[in-house]
Amino acid sequence: MAQLPMPARYTSSHRQPAQSVLRRENSKRSFLIAWSGPKPPGLKTLPRKYGGRGGYPHGILSSMPSPADVADRSHMQRALDLARQTAGLASPNPQVGCVLVRENPTDRAADQVLGEGAHRYDERDHAEIAALKQAAANGHDVRGATAYVTLEPCAHHGRTGPCADALLAAGIRRCVVATTDPNPLVSGTGLARLHAAGVEVDLGPGSDEARSLNLPFAHFIQHGRPFVTLKAAVSVDGYLAPPPAARALRQPHWLTGPAARAEVHSLRHASDALLTGIGTVLADDPALTDRSGLPRRRPLLRVILDPHLRLPPASQLLRDAQTSTSASDLLLLCAESAPLANQHTLHTAAAGRIEILRLPASPSGRLSLPPVLALLAERNCLSLLLEAGSALNSAFLHEDLVDRIVLFFSPTELGAGSIPFSAAGPSAYVLQQRLHQRRTASVGADMMITGLLHDPWPALS
């Protein structure tokens, strides 16, 4: 029997050119490295800690973190926890958390939390503003306090005013930032504004986690298309499903256990849209809904590529559409030549709660994928979860449109003749060996392997 892939040792891919020296944190020790982000405009040579208050001499390592470092990490971890709680609530903006702290100079373990907040798109306030408002509501004066923010405070006007200006007006003395803004047009400007006004700025604690939370935002802001995650459950010998003759029609064949399926709903919850092909719908009759039970500001957009409008009127997708409270969570994309009679039938079956759009197709009837992604980008879909079969997996990989991979390996063996992971592309085993920042985890009886094919953050160096 084939064996599950062995976990790979995780190595950070962030290589950092020597531009400006800041104090940076890792999980074991505190040390000095070069800041990899863009140099803030208007600054020449930055001090060794970018306006900081000392730290270790350059090149000298400390075997143990200082109490100040421990406190910084703890407060930043709380800010990251707040940011994580906004999955499904912040898009199309980034997930950001902020904690305002009154430092105790003699005992950092006794720091006082004055206010905290996270950004939720419908509430408009950025995380820093939410934290300032909570502090004010609790009667706290934040002058001289430290702000821990998971993403660089903005310095430009959007739906709200610049958060860097709000922190300055509040009298913040120190700002600890996990990572710079991924937008190359504004990255570093918030840090520069704070530094120029005399605020002590530290960059780095929690950077990996903050960047991981905002991969879709970082990708979208630079490339203008959704960040695509390909999710697949495969057997131990690398197949998606048994041969069609060996399975019941229009019923899912579960390879993985309940724990892995719960992880899939977490992925759906964190995604703006989910895409599959008509072949998967005809084979499995899926609902493709987010059943995580967690709140989200807009419904998961379910996108079906169905060039000839073959979706059965009695499918679970259309039955769900009849009772949906949203008129826009099911989108069928078909070829311009698809039968109009089929379109009318589907509209009737879904009680009008379905959107059908026609796109140009190849002579063979296949829809071009870049226009599909462009259409989703126009709808502010920053993240797309691909849950498809062999043909679409192969097409997305062939056109280099997949950014992240999530594979669930089941201990079940399906055998030769089963449906492959990718019709004309790499096997799941070959693909997982190409991943950057690869991680493995046991999920019940299954193994989950995740990693990146394209990381938008190193491109900012």
mmCIF file of N, CA and C in Angstrom, residues 10-17 19 36-38 179-182 207-208 211-212 214-215 218-219 222-223 227 436-437 452-461:
data_model
loop_
_atom_site.group_PDB
_atom_site.id
_atom_site.type_symbol
_atom_site.label_atom_id
_atom_site.label_comp_id
_atom_site.label_asym_id
_atom_site.label_seq_id
_atom_site.Cartn_x
_atom_site.Cartn_y
_atom_site.Cartn_z
ATOM 1 N N TYR A 10 9.480 22.829 8.036
ATOM 2 C CA TYR A 10 9.066 24.157 7.568
ATOM 3 C C TYR A 10 10.241 25.113 7.655
ATOM 4 N N THR A 11 10.503 25.775 6.561
ATOM 5 C CA THR A 11 11.550 26.815 6.554
ATOM 6 C C THR A 11 10.948 28.097 6.038
ATOM 7 N N SER A 12 11.233 29.192 6.702
ATOM 8 C CA SER A 12 10.708 30.476 6.251
ATOM 9 C C SER A 12 11.313 30.847 4.907
ATOM 10 N N SER A 13 10.465 31.378 4.036
ATOM 11 C CA SER A 13 10.945 31.781 2.711
ATOM 12 C C SER A 13 11.285 33.268 2.657
ATOM 13 N N HIS A 14 11.158 33.959 3.787
ATOM 14 C CA HIS A 14 11.400 35.406 3.759
ATOM 15 C C HIS A 14 12.889 35.694 3.845
ATOM 16 N N ARG A 15 13.553 35.926 2.729
ATOM 17 C CA ARG A 15 14.952 36.331 2.697
ATOM 18 C C ARG A 15 15.007 37.846 2.724
ATOM 19 N N GLN A 16 15.839 38.441 3.523
ATOM 20 C CA GLN A 16 15.734 39.855 3.790
ATOM 21 C C GLN A 16 17.000 40.604 3.396
ATOM 22 N N PRO A 17 16.936 41.451 2.386
ATOM 23 C CA PRO A 17 18.091 42.250 1.994
ATOM 24 C C PRO A 17 18.397 43.308 3.037
ATOM 25 N N GLN A 19 18.527 46.549 4.143
ATOM 26 C CA GLN A 19 18.109 47.924 3.852
ATOM 27 C C GLN A 19 18.197 48.739 5.136
ATOM 28 N N SER A 36 12.664 43.895 5.573
ATOM 29 C CA SER A 36 12.514 43.528 4.171
ATOM 30 C C SER A 36 11.522 44.417 3.433
ATOM 31 N N GLY A 37 10.779 45.249 4.150
ATOM 32 C CA GLY A 37 9.774 46.072 3.498
ATOM 33 C C GLY A 37 10.376 47.264 2.789
ATOM 34 N N PRO A 38 9.558 47.983 2.020
ATOM 35 C CA PRO A 38 10.052 49.170 1.325
ATOM 36 C C PRO A 38 10.487 50.226 2.327
ATOM 37 N N THR A 179 3.372 43.706 10.409
ATOM 38 C CA THR A 179 3.870 43.710 9.023
ATOM 39 C C THR A 179 3.446 44.989 8.320
ATOM 40 N N THR A 180 4.183 45.327 7.284
ATOM 41 C CA THR A 180 3.869 46.511 6.492
ATOM 42 C C THR A 180 2.654 46.263 5.600
ATOM 43 N N ASP A 181 2.101 47.320 5.059
ATOM 44 C CA ASP A 181 0.971 47.236 4.137
ATOM 45 C C ASP A 181 1.432 46.562 2.844
ATOM 46 N N PRO A 182 0.668 45.586 2.319
ATOM 47 C CA PRO A 182 1.084 44.909 1.084
ATOM 48 C C PRO A 182 0.888 45.735 -0.178
ATOM 49 N N SER A 207 4.787 38.651 12.422
ATOM 50 C CA SER A 207 4.684 38.960 10.989
ATOM 51 C C SER A 207 4.186 37.774 10.165
ATOM 52 N N ASP A 208 4.674 36.574 10.457
ATOM 53 C CA ASP A 208 4.245 35.414 9.669
ATOM 54 C C ASP A 208 2.745 35.188 9.792
ATOM 55 N N ARG A 211 0.756 38.004 8.002
ATOM 56 C CA ARG A 211 0.793 37.849 6.543
ATOM 57 C C ARG A 211 -0.068 36.679 6.089
ATOM 58 N N SER A 212 -0.042 35.587 6.847
ATOM 59 C CA SER A 212 -0.856 34.421 6.483
ATOM 60 C C SER A 212 -2.344 34.764 6.505
ATOM 61 N N ASN A 214 -3.676 37.495 5.729
ATOM 62 C CA ASN A 214 -4.033 38.438 4.667
ATOM 63 C C ASN A 214 -3.411 38.092 3.322
ATOM 64 N N LEU A 215 -3.193 36.818 3.070
ATOM 65 C CA LEU A 215 -2.718 36.397 1.746
ATOM 66 C C LEU A 215 -3.677 36.837 0.638
ATOM 67 N N ALA A 218 -3.323 40.672 0.167
ATOM 68 C CA ALA A 218 -2.025 41.038 -0.415
ATOM 69 C C ALA A 218 -1.971 40.693 -1.891
ATOM 70 N N HIS A 219 -2.523 39.542 -2.259
ATOM 71 C CA HIS A 219 -2.526 39.130 -3.665
ATOM 72 C C HIS A 219 -3.435 40.034 -4.500
ATOM 73 N N GLN A 222 -2.276 43.611 -5.304
ATOM 74 C CA GLN A 222 -1.168 43.712 -6.254
ATOM 75 C C GLN A 222 -1.516 43.222 -7.655
ATOM 76 N N HIS A 223 -2.403 42.213 -7.744
ATOM 77 C CA HIS A 223 -2.657 41.575 -9.041
ATOM 78 C C HIS A 223 -4.070 41.781 -9.573
ATOM 79 N N PHE A 227 -7.303 35.455 -4.961
ATOM 80 C CA PHE A 227 -6.310 34.491 -4.490
ATOM 81 C C PHE A 227 -6.985 33.126 -4.516
ATOM 82 N N HIS A 436 5.788 25.967 -1.243
ATOM 83 C CA HIS A 436 6.562 26.788 -0.336
ATOM 84 C C HIS A 436 5.798 26.892 0.981
ATOM 85 N N GLN A 437 6.522 27.091 2.071
ATOM 86 C CA GLN A 437 5.897 27.201 3.384
ATOM 87 C C GLN A 437 4.948 26.032 3.636
ATOM 88 N N LEU A 452 2.066 27.067 -0.395
ATOM 89 C CA LEU A 452 1.864 28.097 -1.414
ATOM 90 C C LEU A 452 2.591 27.755 -2.706
ATOM 91 N N LEU A 453 1.937 28.055 -3.815
ATOM 92 C CA LEU A 453 2.601 28.081 -5.115
ATOM 93 C C LEU A 453 3.056 29.503 -5.440
ATOM 94 N N HIS A 454 2.288 30.498 -4.974
ATOM 95 C CA HIS A 454 2.644 31.902 -5.154
ATOM 96 C C HIS A 454 2.434 32.619 -3.821
ATOM 97 N N ASP A 455 3.461 33.263 -3.323
ATOM 98 C CA ASP A 455 3.360 34.030 -2.086
ATOM 99 C C ASP A 455 3.441 35.509 -2.433
ATOM 100 N N PRO A 456 2.371 36.285 -2.200
ATOM 101 C CA PRO A 456 2.412 37.696 -2.588
ATOM 102 C C PRO A 456 3.317 38.546 -1.718
ATOM 103 N N TRP A 457 3.683 38.073 -0.536
ATOM 104 C CA TRP A 457 4.457 38.922 0.362
ATOM 105 C C TRP A 457 5.922 39.059 -0.014
ATOM 106 N N PRO A 458 6.663 37.995 -0.357
ATOM 107 C CA PRO A 458 8.072 38.191 -0.717
ATOM 108 C C PRO A 458 8.265 39.137 -1.895
ATOM 109 N N ALA A 459 7.259 39.238 -2.745
ATOM 110 C CA ALA A 459 7.371 40.133 -3.903
ATOM 111 C C ALA A 459 7.502 41.589 -3.474
ATOM 112 N N LEU A 460 7.229 41.872 -2.203
ATOM 113 C CA LEU A 460 7.297 43.243 -1.718
ATOM 114 C C LEU A 460 8.702 43.636 -1.301
ATOM 115 N N SER A 461 9.616 42.659 -1.230
ATOM 116 C CA SER A 461 10.952 42.953 -0.724
ATOM 117 C C SER A 461 11.708 43.881 -1.652
#
